[in-house]
Coordinates of C-alpha atoms (C1' of nucleotides) in Angstrom, one line a residue:
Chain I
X1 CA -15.1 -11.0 -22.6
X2 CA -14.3 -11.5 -26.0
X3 CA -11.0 -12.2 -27.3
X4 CA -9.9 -10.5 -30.3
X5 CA -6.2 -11.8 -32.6
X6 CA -4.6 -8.5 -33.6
X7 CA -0.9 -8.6 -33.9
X8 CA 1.1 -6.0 -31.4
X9 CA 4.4 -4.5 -30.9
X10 CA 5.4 -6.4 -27.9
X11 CA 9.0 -4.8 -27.3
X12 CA 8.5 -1.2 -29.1
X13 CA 11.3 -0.1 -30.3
X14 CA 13.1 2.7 -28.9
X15 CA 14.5 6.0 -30.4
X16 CA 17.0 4.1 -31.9
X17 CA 15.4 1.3 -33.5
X18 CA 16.4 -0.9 -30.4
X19 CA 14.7 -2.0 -27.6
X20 CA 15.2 0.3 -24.6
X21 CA 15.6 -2.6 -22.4
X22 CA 17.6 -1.1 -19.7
X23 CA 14.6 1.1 -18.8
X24 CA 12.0 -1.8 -19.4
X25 CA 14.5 -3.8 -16.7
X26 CA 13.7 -0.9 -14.6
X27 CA 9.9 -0.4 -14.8
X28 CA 9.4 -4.0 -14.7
X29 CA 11.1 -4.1 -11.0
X30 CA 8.5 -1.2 -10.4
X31 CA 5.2 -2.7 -11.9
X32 CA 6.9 -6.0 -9.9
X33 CA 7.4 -4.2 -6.5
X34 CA 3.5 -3.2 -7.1
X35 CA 1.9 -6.6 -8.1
X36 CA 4.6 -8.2 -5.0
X37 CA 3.2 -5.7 -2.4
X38 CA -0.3 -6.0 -3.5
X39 CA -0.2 -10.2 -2.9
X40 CA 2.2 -9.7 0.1
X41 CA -0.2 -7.8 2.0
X42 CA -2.8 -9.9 1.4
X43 CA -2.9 -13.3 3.1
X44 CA -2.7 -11.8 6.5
X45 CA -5.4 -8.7 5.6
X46 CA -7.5 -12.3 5.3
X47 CA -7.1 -13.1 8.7
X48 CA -6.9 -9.9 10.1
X49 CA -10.4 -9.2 8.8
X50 CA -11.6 -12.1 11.3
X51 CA -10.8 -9.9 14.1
X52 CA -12.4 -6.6 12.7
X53 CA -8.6 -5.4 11.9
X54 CA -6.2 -3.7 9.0
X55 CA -2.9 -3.4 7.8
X56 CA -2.2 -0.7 10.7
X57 CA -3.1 -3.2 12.8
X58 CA -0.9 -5.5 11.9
X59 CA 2.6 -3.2 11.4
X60 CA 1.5 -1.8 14.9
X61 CA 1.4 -5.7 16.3
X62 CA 4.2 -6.7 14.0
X63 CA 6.8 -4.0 14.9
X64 CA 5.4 -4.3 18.5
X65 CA 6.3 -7.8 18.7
X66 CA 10.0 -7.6 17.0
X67 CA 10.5 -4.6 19.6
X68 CA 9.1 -5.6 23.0
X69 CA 9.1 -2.3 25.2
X70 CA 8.8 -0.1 22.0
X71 CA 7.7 3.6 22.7
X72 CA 4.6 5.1 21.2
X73 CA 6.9 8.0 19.5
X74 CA 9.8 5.3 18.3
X75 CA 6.5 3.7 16.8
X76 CA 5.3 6.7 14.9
X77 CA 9.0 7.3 13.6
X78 CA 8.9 3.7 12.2
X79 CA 5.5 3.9 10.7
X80 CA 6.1 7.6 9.7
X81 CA 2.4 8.6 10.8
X82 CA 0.7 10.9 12.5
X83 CA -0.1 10.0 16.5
X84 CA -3.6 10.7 15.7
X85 CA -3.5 7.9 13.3
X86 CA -1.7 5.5 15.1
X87 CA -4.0 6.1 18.2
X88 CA -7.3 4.7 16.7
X89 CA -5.6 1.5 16.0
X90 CA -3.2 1.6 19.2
X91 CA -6.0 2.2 21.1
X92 CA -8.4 -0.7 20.0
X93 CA -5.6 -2.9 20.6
X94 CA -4.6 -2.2 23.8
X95 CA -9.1 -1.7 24.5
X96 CA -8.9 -5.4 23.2
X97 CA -6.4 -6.8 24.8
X98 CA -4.0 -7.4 22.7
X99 CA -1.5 -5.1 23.6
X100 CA -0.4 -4.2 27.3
X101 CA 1.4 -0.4 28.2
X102 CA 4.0 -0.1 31.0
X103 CA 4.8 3.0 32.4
X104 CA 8.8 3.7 31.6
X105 CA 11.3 2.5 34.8
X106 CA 13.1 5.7 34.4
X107 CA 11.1 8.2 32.8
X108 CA 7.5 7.4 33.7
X109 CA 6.0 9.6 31.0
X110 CA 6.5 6.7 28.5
X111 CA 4.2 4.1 27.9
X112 CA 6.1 1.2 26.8
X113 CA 4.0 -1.3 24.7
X114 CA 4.3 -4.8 24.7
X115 CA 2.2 -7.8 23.6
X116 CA -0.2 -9.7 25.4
X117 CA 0.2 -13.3 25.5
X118 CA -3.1 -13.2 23.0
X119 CA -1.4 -10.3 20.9
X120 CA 1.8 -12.1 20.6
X121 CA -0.1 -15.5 19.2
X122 CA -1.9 -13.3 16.5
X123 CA 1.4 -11.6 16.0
X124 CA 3.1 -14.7 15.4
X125 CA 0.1 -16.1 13.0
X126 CA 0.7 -13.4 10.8
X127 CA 4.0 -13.1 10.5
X128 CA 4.3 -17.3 9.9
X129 CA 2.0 -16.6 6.9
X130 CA 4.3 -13.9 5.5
X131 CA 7.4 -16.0 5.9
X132 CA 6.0 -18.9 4.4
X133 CA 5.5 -16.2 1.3
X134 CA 8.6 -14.7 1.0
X135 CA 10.2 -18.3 2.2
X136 CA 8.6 -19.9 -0.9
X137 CA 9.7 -16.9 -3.5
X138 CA 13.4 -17.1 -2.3
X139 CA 13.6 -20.5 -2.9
X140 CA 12.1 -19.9 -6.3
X141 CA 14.5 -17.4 -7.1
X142 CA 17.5 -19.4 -6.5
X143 CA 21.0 -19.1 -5.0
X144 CA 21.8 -15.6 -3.6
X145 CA 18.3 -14.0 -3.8
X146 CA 18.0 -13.5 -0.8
X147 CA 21.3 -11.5 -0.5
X148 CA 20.5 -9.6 -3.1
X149 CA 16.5 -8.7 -2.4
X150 CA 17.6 -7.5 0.8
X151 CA 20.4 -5.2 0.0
X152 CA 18.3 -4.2 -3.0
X153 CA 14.8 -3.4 -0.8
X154 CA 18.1 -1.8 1.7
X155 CA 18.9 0.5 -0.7
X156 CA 15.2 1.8 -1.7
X157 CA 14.9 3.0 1.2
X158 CA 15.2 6.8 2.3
X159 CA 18.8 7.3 3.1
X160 CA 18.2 9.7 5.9
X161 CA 16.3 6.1 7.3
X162 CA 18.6 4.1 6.4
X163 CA 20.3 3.8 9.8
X164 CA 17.4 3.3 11.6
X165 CA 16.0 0.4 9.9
X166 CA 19.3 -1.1 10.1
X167 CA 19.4 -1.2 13.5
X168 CA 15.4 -2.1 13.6
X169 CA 15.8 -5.1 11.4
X170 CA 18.9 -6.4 13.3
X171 CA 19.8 -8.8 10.4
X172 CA 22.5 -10.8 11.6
X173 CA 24.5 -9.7 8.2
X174 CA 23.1 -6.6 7.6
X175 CA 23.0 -5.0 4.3
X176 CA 26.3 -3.2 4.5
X177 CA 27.6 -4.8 7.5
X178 CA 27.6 -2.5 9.9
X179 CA 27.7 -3.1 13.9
X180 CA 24.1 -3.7 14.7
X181 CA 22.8 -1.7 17.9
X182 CA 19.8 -1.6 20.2
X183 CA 16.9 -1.4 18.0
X184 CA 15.2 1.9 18.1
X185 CA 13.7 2.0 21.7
X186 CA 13.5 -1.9 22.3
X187 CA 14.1 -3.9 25.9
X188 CA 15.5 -0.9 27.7
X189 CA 15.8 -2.2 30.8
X190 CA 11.9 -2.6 32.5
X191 CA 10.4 -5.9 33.0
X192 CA 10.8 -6.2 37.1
Chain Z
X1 CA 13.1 12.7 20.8
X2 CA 15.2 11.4 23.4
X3 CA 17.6 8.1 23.0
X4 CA 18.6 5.9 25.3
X5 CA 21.8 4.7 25.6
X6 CA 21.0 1.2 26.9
X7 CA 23.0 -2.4 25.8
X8 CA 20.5 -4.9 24.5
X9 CA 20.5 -8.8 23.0
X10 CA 20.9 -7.5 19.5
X11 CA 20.6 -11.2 18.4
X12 CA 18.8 -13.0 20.6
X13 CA 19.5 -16.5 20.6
X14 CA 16.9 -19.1 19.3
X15 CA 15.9 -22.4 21.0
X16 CA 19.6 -24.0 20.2
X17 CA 21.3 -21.4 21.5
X18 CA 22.1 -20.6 17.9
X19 CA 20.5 -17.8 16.3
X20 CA 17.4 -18.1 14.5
X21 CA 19.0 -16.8 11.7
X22 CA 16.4 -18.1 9.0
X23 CA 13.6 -16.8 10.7
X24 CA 15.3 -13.5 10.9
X25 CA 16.2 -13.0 7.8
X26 CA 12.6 -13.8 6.0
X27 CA 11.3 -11.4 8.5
X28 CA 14.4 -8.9 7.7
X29 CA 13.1 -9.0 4.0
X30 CA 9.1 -8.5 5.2
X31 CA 10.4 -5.4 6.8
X32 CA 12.5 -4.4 4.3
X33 CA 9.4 -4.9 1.7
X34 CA 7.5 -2.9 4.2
X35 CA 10.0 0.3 4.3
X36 CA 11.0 0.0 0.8
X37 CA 7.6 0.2 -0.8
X38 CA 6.7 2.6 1.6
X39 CA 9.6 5.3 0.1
X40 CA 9.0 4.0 -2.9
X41 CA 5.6 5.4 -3.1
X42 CA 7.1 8.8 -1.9
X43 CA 8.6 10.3 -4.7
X44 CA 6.0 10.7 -7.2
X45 CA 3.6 11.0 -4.4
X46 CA 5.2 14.6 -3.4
X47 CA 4.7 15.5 -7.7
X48 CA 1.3 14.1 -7.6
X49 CA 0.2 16.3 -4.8
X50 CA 0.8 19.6 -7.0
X51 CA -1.6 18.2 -9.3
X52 CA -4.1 17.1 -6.3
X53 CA -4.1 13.6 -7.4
X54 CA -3.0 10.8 -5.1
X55 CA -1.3 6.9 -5.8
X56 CA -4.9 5.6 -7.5
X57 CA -4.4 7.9 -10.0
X58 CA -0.7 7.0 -10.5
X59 CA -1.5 3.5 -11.3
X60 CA -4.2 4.0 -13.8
X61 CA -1.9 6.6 -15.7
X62 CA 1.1 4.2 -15.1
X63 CA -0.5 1.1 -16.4
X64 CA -2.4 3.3 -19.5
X65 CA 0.7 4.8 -20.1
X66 CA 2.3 1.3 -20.9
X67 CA -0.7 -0.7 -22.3
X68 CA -2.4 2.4 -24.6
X69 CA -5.3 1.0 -25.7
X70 CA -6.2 -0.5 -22.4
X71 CA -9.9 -1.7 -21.8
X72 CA -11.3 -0.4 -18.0
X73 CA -12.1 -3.9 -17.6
X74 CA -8.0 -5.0 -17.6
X75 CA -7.5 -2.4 -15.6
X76 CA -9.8 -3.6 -13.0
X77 CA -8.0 -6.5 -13.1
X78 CA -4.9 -5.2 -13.2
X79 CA -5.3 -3.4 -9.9
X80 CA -7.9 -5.2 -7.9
X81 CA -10.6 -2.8 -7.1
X82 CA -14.1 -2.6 -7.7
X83 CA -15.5 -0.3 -10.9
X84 CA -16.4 2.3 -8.4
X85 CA -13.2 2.6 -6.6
X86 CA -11.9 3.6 -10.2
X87 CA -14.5 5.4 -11.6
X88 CA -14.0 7.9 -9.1
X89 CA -10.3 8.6 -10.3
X90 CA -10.3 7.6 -13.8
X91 CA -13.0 10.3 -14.4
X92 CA -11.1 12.7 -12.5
X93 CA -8.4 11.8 -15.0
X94 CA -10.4 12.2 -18.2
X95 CA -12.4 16.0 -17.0
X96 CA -8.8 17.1 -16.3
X97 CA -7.8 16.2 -19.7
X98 CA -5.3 13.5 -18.8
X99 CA -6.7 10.3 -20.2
X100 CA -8.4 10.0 -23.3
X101 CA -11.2 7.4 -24.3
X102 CA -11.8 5.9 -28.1
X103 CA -14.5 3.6 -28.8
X104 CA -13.5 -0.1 -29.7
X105 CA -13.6 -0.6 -33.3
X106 CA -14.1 -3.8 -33.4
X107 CA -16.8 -3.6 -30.4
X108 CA -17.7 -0.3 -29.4
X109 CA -19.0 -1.3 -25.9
X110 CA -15.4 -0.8 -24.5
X111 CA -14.0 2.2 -24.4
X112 CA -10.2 2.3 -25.1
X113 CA -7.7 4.3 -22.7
X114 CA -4.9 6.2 -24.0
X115 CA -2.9 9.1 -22.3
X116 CA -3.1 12.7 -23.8
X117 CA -0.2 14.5 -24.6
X118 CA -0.6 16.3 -21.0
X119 CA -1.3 12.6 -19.6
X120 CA 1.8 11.3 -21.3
X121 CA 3.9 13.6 -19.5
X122 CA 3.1 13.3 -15.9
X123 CA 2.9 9.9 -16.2
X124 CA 7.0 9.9 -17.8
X125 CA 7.6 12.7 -15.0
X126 CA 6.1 9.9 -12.6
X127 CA 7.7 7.3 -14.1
X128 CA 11.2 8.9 -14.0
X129 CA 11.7 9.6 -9.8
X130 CA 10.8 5.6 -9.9
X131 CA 13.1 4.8 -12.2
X132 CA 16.1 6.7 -10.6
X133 CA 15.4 5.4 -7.3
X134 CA 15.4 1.7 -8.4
X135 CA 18.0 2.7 -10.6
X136 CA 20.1 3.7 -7.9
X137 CA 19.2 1.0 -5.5
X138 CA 20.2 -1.5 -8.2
X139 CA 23.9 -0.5 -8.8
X140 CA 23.9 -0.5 -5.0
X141 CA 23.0 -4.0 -5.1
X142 CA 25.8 -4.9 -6.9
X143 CA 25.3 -7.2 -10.0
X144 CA 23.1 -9.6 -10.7
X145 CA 20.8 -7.9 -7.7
X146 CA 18.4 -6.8 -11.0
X147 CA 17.7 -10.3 -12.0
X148 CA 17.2 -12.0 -8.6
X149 CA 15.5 -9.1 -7.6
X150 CA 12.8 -9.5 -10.2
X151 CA 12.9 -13.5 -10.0
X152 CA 11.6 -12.9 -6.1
X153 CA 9.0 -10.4 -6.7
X154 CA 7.6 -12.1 -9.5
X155 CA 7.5 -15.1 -7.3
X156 CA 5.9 -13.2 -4.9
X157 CA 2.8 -12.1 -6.7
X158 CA 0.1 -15.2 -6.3
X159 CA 0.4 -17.9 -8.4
X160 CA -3.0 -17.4 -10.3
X161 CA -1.7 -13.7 -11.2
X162 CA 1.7 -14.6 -12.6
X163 CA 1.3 -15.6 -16.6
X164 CA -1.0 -12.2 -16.5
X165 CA 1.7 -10.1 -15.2
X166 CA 4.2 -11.9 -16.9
X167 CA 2.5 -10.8 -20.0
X168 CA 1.5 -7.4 -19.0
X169 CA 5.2 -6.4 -17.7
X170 CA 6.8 -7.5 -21.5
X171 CA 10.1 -8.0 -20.0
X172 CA 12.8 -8.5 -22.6
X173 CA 13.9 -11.7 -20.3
X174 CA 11.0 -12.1 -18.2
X175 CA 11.2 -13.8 -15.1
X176 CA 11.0 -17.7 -16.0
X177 CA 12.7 -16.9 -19.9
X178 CA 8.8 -17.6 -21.0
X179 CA 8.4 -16.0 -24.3
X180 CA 7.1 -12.3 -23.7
X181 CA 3.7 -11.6 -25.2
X182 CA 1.4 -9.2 -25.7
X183 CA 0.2 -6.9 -23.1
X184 CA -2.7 -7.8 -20.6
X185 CA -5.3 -6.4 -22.8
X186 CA -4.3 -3.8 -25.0
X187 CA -5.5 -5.4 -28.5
X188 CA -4.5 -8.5 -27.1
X189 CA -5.9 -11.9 -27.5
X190 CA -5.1 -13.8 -24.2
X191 CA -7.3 -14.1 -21.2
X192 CA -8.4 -18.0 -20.7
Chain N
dG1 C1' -36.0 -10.3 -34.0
dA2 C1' -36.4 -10.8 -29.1
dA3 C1' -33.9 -12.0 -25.1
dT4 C1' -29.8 -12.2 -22.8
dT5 C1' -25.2 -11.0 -21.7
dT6 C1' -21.5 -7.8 -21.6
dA7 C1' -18.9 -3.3 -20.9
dC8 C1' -19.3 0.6 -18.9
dG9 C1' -21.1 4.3 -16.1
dT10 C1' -23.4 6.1 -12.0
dC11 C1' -26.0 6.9 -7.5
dA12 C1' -26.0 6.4 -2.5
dG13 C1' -23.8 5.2 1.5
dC14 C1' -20.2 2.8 4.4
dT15 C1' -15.3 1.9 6.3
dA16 C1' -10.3 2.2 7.1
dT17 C1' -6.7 5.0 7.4
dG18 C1' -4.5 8.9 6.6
dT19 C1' -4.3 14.3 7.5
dT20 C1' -4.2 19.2 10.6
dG21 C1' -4.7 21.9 14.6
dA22 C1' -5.6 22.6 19.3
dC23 C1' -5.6 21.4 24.0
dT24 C1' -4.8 18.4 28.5
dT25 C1' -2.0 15.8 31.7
dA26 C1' 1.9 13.9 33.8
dT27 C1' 6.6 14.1 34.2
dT28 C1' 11.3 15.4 33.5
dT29 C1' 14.7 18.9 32.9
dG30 C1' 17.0 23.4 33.1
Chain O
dC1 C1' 9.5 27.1 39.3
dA2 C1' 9.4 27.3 34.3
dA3 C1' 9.9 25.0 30.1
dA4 C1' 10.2 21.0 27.4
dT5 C1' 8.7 16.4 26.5
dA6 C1' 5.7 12.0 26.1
dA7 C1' 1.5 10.8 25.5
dG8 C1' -3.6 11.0 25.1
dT9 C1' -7.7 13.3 23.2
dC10 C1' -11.2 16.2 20.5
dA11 C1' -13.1 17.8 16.2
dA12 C1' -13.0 18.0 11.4
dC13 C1' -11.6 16.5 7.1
dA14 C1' -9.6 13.7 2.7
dT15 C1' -8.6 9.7 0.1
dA16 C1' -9.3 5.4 -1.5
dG17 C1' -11.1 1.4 -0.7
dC18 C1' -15.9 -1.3 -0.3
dT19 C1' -21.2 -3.1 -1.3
dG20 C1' -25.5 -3.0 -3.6
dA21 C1' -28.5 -1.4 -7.0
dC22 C1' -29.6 0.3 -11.4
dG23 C1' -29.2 2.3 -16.4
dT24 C1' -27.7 2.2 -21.2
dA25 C1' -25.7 0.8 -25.3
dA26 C1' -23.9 -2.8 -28.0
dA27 C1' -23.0 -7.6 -28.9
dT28 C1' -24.2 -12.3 -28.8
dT29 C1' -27.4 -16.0 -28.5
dC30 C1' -31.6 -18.4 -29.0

DNA sequence: GAATTTACGTCAGCTATGTTGACTTATTTG
DNA sequence: CAAATAAGTCAACATAGCTGACGTAAATTC
């Protein structure tokens, strides 16, 4: 590639001859949010490919693993997909064994998944990798960041959701503080 | 959907008895990151439907729409995929009368992207839902949310990616205070 | 000036992951 | 018992990635 020197407006001005900085502020934290998701997918999409898997692979194992006992619908509320979807993956992980199904205690139409012993340590792999990540950027990003990336990414989300993933994240300080709860379907009360 | 009423360890206690509260809140943020983008997304998503286009073609008028000028070879680079991924929607993008192409002057190999007047809007249309959203989720942040915010994402993206981005997202004070420069490609001169 | 490299476009085919709609089975609930 | 619910399944389709191969025009190098 060659390189060419041409000079360039590197801040255009805006409509009134100043920089409209307040909006650049704001698409940066998009194009940012992009670039961000792009890398944070991608260490464990490395490993996953070992195993002939994807990234619905993974937030099935992930959210599995978090919420031991989870239901299939609390898992297509969370994922916001269709069953049809989430069966092709669901499927080939319980057909491999790394996820296990137990009938519901009370209501024995539900199928409650939990992780194998071979699903939680792939589970776990990934999930170390993505910590490590987003371990590493805090730090980078100083005092507070943390605070402040969480109630930030807290408040991006849907507000009709809101509740939901409050109570599925169980933070120990939660965004806005709230009493956490049981976690959408979670534990119940099987395991004999 | 049926809920169960059913008291759970909302906090389960790590190996010390103590919470694992680091642990939980790294993952806390890789969840957040996970619902966030996902609404993120949804917004212009709903708009591009109408005009039967889907998130690929987002980015390319996004990123054109900030870098006019843009060679398809930064954009490749830009978004990670192969030539053929994009073909398929930057042609789409170009029949419809969105994008516009201009020969380089100086070498008229590359073909220069620019948004039309009908490009130009969708993509401000686009950019506006994003804008309010993370607009929103900002003042909800509370202050200085904005700045550690983009300090983690940033630090997020991998390392070999970072100068590039820096460049390409011009922010007035960019992540590490690094002097801004011109965009990726656009007439540019980097690119080692 | 010929050969090579570069920028871009394109053909053909594959995969992963999403979608809709319809239907079955087991189980709970009214 | 009838109706609603949780889950599984079939068929068909769309989007957006991917690989590999090849063509063409222009620039660069030998």
């Amino acid at each position: 590639m060659k390189r060419r020197d041409v000079t360039v407006p590197v801040l255009p001005d805006g409509p009134h001859g100043a920089p409209d900085t307040d909006r650049d502020r704001l698409i940066a934290c998009a194009e940012l949010l992009f670039f961000a998701y792009r890398d944070f997918i991608n260490d464990p999409d490395k490993v996953l490919d070992e195993y002939g898997f994807g990234r619905a692979h993974h937030r099935v194992l992930h959210f599995v693993n978090r919420n031991p006992g989870l239901r299939v619908a609390d898992l297509l509320d969370i994922l916001k997909i269709t069953k049809q979807s989430l069966a092709r993956v669901l499927k080939q992980l319980i057909d491999e064994g790394f996820i296990a199904q137990r009938s519901g205690k009370e209501d024995r139409r539900e199928r409650l998944l939990h992780l194998t012993a071979k699903g939680t340590r792939l589970a776990e792999k990934l999930a170390n990798l993505q910590i490590k990540r987003i371990g590493k950027a805090l730090d980078s990003a100083g005092t507070g960041a943390g605070e402040a990336t969480r109630r930030f990414l807290f408040a991006m989300i849907a507000e009709k959701d809101r509740d939901r993933v409050e109570h599925l994240i169980r933070l120990p300080n939660a965004p806005h503080e709230k009493e956490a709860n049981a976690p959408a379907s979670s534990q119940s009360q099987e395991r004999p």
